[in-house]
mmCIF file of C-alpha atoms in Angstrom:
data_model
loop_
_atom_site.group_PDB
_atom_site.id
_atom_site.type_symbol
_atom_site.label_atom_id
_atom_site.label_comp_id
_atom_site.label_asym_id
_atom_site.label_seq_id
_atom_site.Cartn_x
_atom_site.Cartn_y
_atom_site.Cartn_z
ATOM 1 C CA MET V 4 -0.003 -0.046 0.000
ATOM 2 C CA LYS V 5 1.243 3.696 -1.213
ATOM 3 C CA SER V 6 1.986 5.643 1.666
ATOM 4 C CA ILE V 7 1.481 9.340 1.741
ATOM 5 C CA GLY V 8 4.005 12.106 3.478
ATOM 6 C CA VAL V 9 2.599 14.820 5.520
ATOM 7 C CA LYS V 10 4.333 17.480 2.454
ATOM 8 C CA GLN V 11 1.367 16.545 0.607
ATOM 9 C CA PHE V 12 -0.688 18.068 3.199
ATOM 10 C CA LEU V 13 1.079 20.779 4.472
ATOM 11 C CA HIS V 14 -0.387 22.009 0.089
ATOM 12 C CA VAL V 15 -3.408 22.392 0.811
ATOM 13 C CA ARG V 16 -4.863 25.418 0.382
ATOM 14 C CA THR V 17 -8.268 26.472 0.699
ATOM 15 C CA ALA V 18 -10.516 29.509 -0.431
ATOM 16 C CA ASP V 19 -13.682 31.600 1.515
ATOM 17 C CA HIS V 20 -15.523 34.032 2.082
ATOM 18 C CA PRO V 21 -16.522 34.839 -1.337
ATOM 19 C CA VAL V 22 -18.463 38.462 -2.307
ATOM 20 C CA TYR V 23 -19.599 39.291 -5.369
ATOM 21 C CA HIS V 24 -18.840 42.730 -7.251
ATOM 22 C CA PRO V 25 -21.476 45.483 -6.105
ATOM 23 C CA GLU V 26 -21.329 45.382 -10.260
ATOM 24 C CA GLY V 27 -21.308 41.675 -9.898
ATOM 25 C CA ASN V 28 -18.712 41.173 -12.750
ATOM 26 C CA GLN V 29 -16.140 39.815 -9.816
ATOM 27 C CA LEU V 30 -15.433 37.290 -7.248
ATOM 28 C CA THR V 31 -13.715 38.385 -4.379
ATOM 29 C CA PHE V 32 -12.418 35.888 -2.266
ATOM 30 C CA ILE V 33 -9.612 34.477 0.980
ATOM 31 C CA THR V 34 -6.823 32.052 -0.657
ATOM 32 C CA ASN V 35 -3.694 30.652 1.186
ATOM 33 C CA TYR V 36 -2.597 30.365 -2.542
ATOM 34 C CA SER V 37 0.646 32.708 -1.885
ATOM 35 C CA GLY V 38 1.283 30.888 1.911
ATOM 36 C CA LEU V 39 -0.865 33.950 3.498
ATOM 37 C CA PRO V 40 -4.471 34.587 3.133
ATOM 38 C CA GLN V 41 -5.408 37.540 1.739
ATOM 39 C CA VAL V 42 -7.761 38.962 -1.225
ATOM 40 C CA TRP V 43 -7.428 37.849 -3.936
ATOM 41 C CA ASP V 44 -9.666 38.503 -7.194
ATOM 42 C CA LEU V 45 -12.003 36.581 -9.804
ATOM 43 C CA THR V 46 -12.984 38.834 -12.772
ATOM 44 C CA MET V 47 -15.917 36.719 -14.787
ATOM 45 C CA SER V 48 -14.473 36.254 -17.893
ATOM 46 C CA LYS V 49 -10.870 35.209 -17.081
ATOM 47 C CA GLY V 50 -9.722 31.954 -15.944
ATOM 48 C CA TRP V 51 -6.855 32.709 -13.180
ATOM 49 C CA PRO V 52 -7.634 35.357 -9.955
ATOM 50 C CA THR V 53 -5.124 37.928 -9.403
ATOM 51 C CA GLN V 54 -3.990 38.678 -5.652
ATOM 52 C CA ALA V 55 -5.545 42.784 -4.228
ATOM 53 C CA SER V 56 -4.012 42.266 -0.849
ATOM 54 C CA PHE V 57 -0.072 41.983 -0.012
ATOM 55 C CA THR V 58 -0.267 42.611 4.438
ATOM 56 C CA ASP V 59 2.261 40.270 6.755
ATOM 57 C CA GLU V 60 -0.931 39.346 8.522
ATOM 58 C CA ARG V 61 -3.615 36.896 7.890
ATOM 59 C CA VAL V 62 -7.231 38.830 6.074
ATOM 60 C CA ILE V 63 -10.148 36.915 7.820
ATOM 61 C CA PHE V 64 -13.052 38.771 5.961
ATOM 62 C CA VAL V 65 -13.469 41.320 2.992
ATOM 63 C CA LYS V 66 -16.171 43.223 2.394
ATOM 64 C CA TYR V 67 -17.163 45.517 -0.548
ATOM 65 C CA ILE V 68 -18.451 48.933 0.139
ATOM 66 C CA PRO V 69 -21.840 49.394 -1.563
ATOM 67 C CA GLY V 70 -20.886 51.026 -4.986
ATOM 68 C CA THR V 71 -17.246 51.685 -4.594
ATOM 69 C CA ASN V 72 -14.567 49.711 -5.504
ATOM 70 C CA ARG V 73 -13.185 49.816 -1.702
ATOM 71 C CA ARG V 74 -13.205 47.237 0.318
ATOM 72 C CA ILE V 75 -13.485 47.045 4.356
ATOM 73 C CA VAL V 76 -11.423 43.521 5.667
ATOM 74 C CA GLY V 77 -10.322 42.295 8.696
ATOM 75 C CA MET V 78 -6.686 41.439 10.170
ATOM 76 C CA ASP V 79 -5.371 40.558 13.622
ATOM 77 C CA VAL V 80 -1.242 39.941 14.612
ATOM 78 C CA GLY V 81 0.184 37.380 15.241
ATOM 79 C CA VAL V 82 -3.288 35.786 15.403
ATOM 80 C CA ASN V 83 -4.359 37.271 18.466
ATOM 81 C CA GLU V 84 -8.368 37.398 17.216
ATOM 82 C CA LYS V 85 -7.996 41.203 18.484
ATOM 83 C CA GLN V 86 -9.484 42.305 15.265
ATOM 84 C CA GLN V 87 -8.566 44.914 13.526
ATOM 85 C CA LEU V 88 -10.963 46.587 10.671
ATOM 86 C CA PHE V 89 -8.975 48.836 7.856
ATOM 87 C CA ILE V 90 -9.924 49.589 3.785
ATOM 88 C CA LEU V 91 -8.483 48.122 1.239
ATOM 89 C CA GLU V 92 -7.575 50.732 -1.195
ATOM 90 C CA GLU V 93 -8.098 49.987 -5.193
ATOM 91 C CA ASN V 94 -4.093 49.715 -5.303
ATOM 92 C CA GLY V 95 -4.075 47.742 -2.394
ATOM 93 C CA GLU V 96 -3.100 49.982 0.433
ATOM 94 C CA LEU V 97 -4.974 49.730 3.852
ATOM 95 C CA MET V 98 -6.745 52.617 5.276
ATOM 96 C CA PRO V 99 -6.671 51.702 9.400
ATOM 97 C CA LEU V 100 -10.208 52.740 10.397
ATOM 98 C CA THR V 101 -10.532 51.099 14.296
ATOM 99 C CA ASN V 102 -6.292 50.913 14.927
ATOM 100 C CA SER V 103 -6.495 49.964 18.975
ATOM 101 C CA PRO V 104 -5.079 46.525 18.401
ATOM 102 C CA GLU V 105 -5.815 45.660 22.148
ATOM 103 C CA HIS V 106 -9.084 45.753 22.047
ATOM 104 C CA ILE V 107 -11.187 43.682 19.440
ATOM 105 C CA HIS V 108 -13.174 44.862 16.840
ATOM 106 C CA HIS V 109 -16.756 43.115 15.234
ATOM 107 C CA PHE V 110 -17.303 43.866 11.601
ATOM 108 C CA GLY V 111 -21.168 44.608 11.607
ATOM 109 C CA GLY V 112 -21.582 45.992 7.939
ATOM 110 C CA VAL V 113 -22.044 48.832 5.667
ATOM 111 C CA SER V 114 -25.224 51.107 5.536
ATOM 112 C CA PRO V 115 -26.792 50.969 2.610
ATOM 113 C CA ASP V 116 -25.689 54.088 0.920
ATOM 114 C CA GLY V 117 -21.607 53.397 1.578
ATOM 115 C CA LYS V 118 -21.424 56.007 4.118
ATOM 116 C CA TYR V 119 -21.200 54.137 6.919
ATOM 117 C CA LEU V 120 -19.727 51.132 8.972
ATOM 118 C CA ALA V 121 -20.787 49.609 12.198
ATOM 119 C CA TRP V 122 -19.007 47.718 14.726
ATOM 120 C CA SER V 123 -18.606 46.283 17.832
ATOM 121 C CA SER V 124 -15.652 46.383 20.170
ATOM 122 C CA ASN V 125 -14.982 45.981 24.004
ATOM 123 C CA ARG V 126 -12.825 49.490 24.825
ATOM 124 C CA ARG V 127 -14.788 50.620 27.276
ATOM 125 C CA HIS V 128 -14.138 46.769 29.445
ATOM 126 C CA PRO V 129 -12.343 44.028 28.258
ATOM 127 C CA ALA V 130 -16.173 41.870 28.991
ATOM 128 C CA PHE V 131 -18.279 44.415 27.622
ATOM 129 C CA PHE V 132 -19.159 44.789 24.112
ATOM 130 C CA ASP V 133 -20.336 47.978 22.790
ATOM 131 C CA ILE V 134 -21.656 48.930 19.462
ATOM 132 C CA TYR V 135 -20.350 51.991 17.680
ATOM 133 C CA VAL V 136 -21.404 53.378 14.295
ATOM 134 C CA GLN V 137 -17.793 55.142 12.236
ATOM 135 C CA ASN V 138 -17.882 57.519 9.133
ATOM 136 C CA LEU V 139 -16.385 56.046 5.759
ATOM 137 C CA GLU V 140 -15.476 59.773 4.892
ATOM 138 C CA THR V 141 -14.461 61.245 7.895
ATOM 139 C CA TYR V 142 -13.459 58.301 10.338
ATOM 140 C CA GLU V 143 -14.722 59.094 12.878
ATOM 141 C CA SER V 144 -16.466 57.082 15.225
ATOM 142 C CA GLU V 145 -19.390 57.271 17.510
ATOM 143 C CA ARG V 146 -20.687 54.796 20.241
ATOM 144 C CA VAL V 147 -24.558 54.360 19.595
ATOM 145 C CA PHE V 148 -25.316 51.489 22.067
ATOM 146 C CA LYS V 149 -23.745 50.726 25.586
ATOM 147 C CA GLY V 150 -24.508 47.216 27.949
ATOM 148 C CA ASP V 151 -23.175 45.467 29.871
ATOM 149 C CA GLY V 152 -23.142 42.197 27.472
ATOM 150 C CA LEU V 153 -21.776 40.737 24.179
ATOM 151 C CA PHE V 154 -23.773 43.301 22.134
ATOM 152 C CA LYS V 155 -22.652 43.005 17.434
ATOM 153 C CA PRO V 156 -24.238 44.751 15.310
ATOM 154 C CA VAL V 157 -25.139 42.078 12.250
ATOM 155 C CA LYS V 158 -26.009 44.184 9.332
ATOM 156 C CA TRP V 159 -27.930 47.458 8.969
ATOM 157 C CA HIS V 160 -31.620 47.812 8.009
ATOM 158 C CA PRO V 161 -32.908 48.865 4.407
ATOM 159 C CA GLU V 162 -33.549 51.990 5.082
ATOM 160 C CA GLY V 163 -29.686 52.553 6.947
ATOM 161 C CA ASN V 164 -31.598 54.623 10.205
ATOM 162 C CA SER V 165 -31.411 51.134 12.331
ATOM 163 C CA LEU V 166 -29.043 48.030 13.321
ATOM 164 C CA LEU V 167 -29.994 44.685 13.748
ATOM 165 C CA ILE V 168 -27.715 43.662 17.043
ATOM 166 C CA GLU V 169 -27.192 40.399 18.577
ATOM 167 C CA LYS V 170 -26.934 40.067 22.040
ATOM 168 C CA ILE V 171 -24.949 36.818 23.198
ATOM 169 C CA ASN V 172 -26.286 35.347 26.166
ATOM 170 C CA THR V 173 -24.407 31.957 25.724
ATOM 171 C CA ASN V 174 -22.586 29.377 23.036
ATOM 172 C CA LEU V 175 -26.584 28.564 22.664
ATOM 173 C CA ASP V 176 -28.957 31.539 23.072
ATOM 174 C CA ASN V 177 -28.846 34.874 21.930
ATOM 175 C CA ASP V 178 -31.469 38.059 20.738
ATOM 176 C CA LEU V 179 -32.248 40.532 17.925
ATOM 177 C CA GLY V 180 -33.528 43.595 18.528
ATOM 178 C CA LEU V 181 -33.516 46.543 16.627
ATOM 179 C CA LEU V 182 -30.873 49.379 17.084
ATOM 180 C CA ASN V 183 -32.577 53.091 16.074
ATOM 181 C CA ILE V 184 -28.767 54.296 16.099
ATOM 182 C CA ALA V 185 -30.334 58.369 16.320
ATOM 183 C CA SER V 186 -32.177 57.313 20.336
ATOM 184 C CA GLY V 187 -30.054 54.231 21.369
ATOM 185 C CA ALA V 188 -33.198 52.506 21.696
ATOM 186 C CA VAL V 189 -33.761 48.286 20.923
ATOM 187 C CA THR V 190 -36.578 47.573 20.282
ATOM 188 C CA TRP V 191 -36.141 42.724 21.272
ATOM 189 C CA LEU V 192 -37.513 41.028 18.541
ATOM 190 C CA THR V 193 -36.596 37.283 19.488
ATOM 191 C CA TYR V 194 -38.467 37.136 23.118
ATOM 192 C CA HIS V 195 -38.533 33.556 24.144
ATOM 193 C CA GLU V 196 -38.166 31.301 27.434
ATOM 194 C CA GLY V 197 -35.559 28.918 27.469
ATOM 195 C CA GLU V 198 -32.531 28.836 25.042
ATOM 196 C CA ALA V 199 -32.589 29.544 21.165
ATOM 197 C CA ILE V 200 -30.151 30.482 18.834
ATOM 198 C CA PHE V 201 -31.756 33.326 15.533
ATOM 199 C CA ASP V 202 -29.279 32.969 13.572
ATOM 200 C CA SER V 203 -29.053 33.747 9.320
ATOM 201 C CA PRO V 204 -31.339 37.361 9.534
ATOM 202 C CA GLN V 205 -32.266 38.898 6.170
ATOM 203 C CA PHE V 206 -34.405 41.721 5.803
ATOM 204 C CA ASN V 207 -36.786 41.517 3.286
ATOM 205 C CA PHE V 208 -37.171 44.056 0.886
ATOM 206 C CA ASP V 209 -39.291 46.868 2.726
ATOM 207 C CA GLY V 210 -37.229 45.980 5.606
ATOM 208 C CA ASP V 211 -40.866 45.241 7.654
ATOM 209 C CA GLU V 212 -40.183 41.518 7.789
ATOM 210 C CA LEU V 213 -36.961 39.599 8.981
ATOM 211 C CA TYR V 214 -36.402 35.569 8.959
ATOM 212 C CA VAL V 215 -33.986 33.456 10.311
ATOM 213 C CA LEU V 216 -33.140 30.195 11.461
ATOM 214 C CA THR V 217 -34.366 28.997 15.120
ATOM 215 C CA ASN V 218 -34.441 25.959 16.860
ATOM 216 C CA MET V 219 -36.523 27.588 19.738
ATOM 217 C CA GLU V 220 -39.416 24.750 20.696
ATOM 218 C CA ARG V 221 -37.148 22.259 19.226
ATOM 219 C CA LEU V 222 -34.852 21.206 22.477
#
């Protein structure tokens, strides 16, 4: 029986986190073709992708800013999981956004008009994650929700004036709520008893309905 050495496994490559360019003519994804996870672009009319980022650390995710060629990427240092957010310019240069390497930052999406970025961070307290909105023109950020718990922005409402947020209670239980950015008030949407997970939420086109996957009442 022929044996297989470990060398072949060390050369296994992966590709994940695919996103379409806003115009739909290009697929962007993260792969370790070059040895370190980086952003690559695949033009739909061509057969081989080109590398778009050249960083000294792994790229964790990539998302387009609506209506532009600019992208938001996340990176940490030495796999320390203290993710920072950056703008990846068309020429491959990085513009720091969060720039607080001692804290963790969770990406929460870009507003429909492409002007604002949402994220959560434990800047106030190591155990608590508050929610921030950052202006992508001035780069100024504002805390829009403060809570003693693990809160994350999930996505923007289609109208752009509120955020769907998540409160993680345990690894088997969470809640979803709609945060009014102007007032800071939250309307919690997933009242339940016992443990339940509400996953993969999606607004309908008008934003007046929310679809989720859940195991509520199935345990």
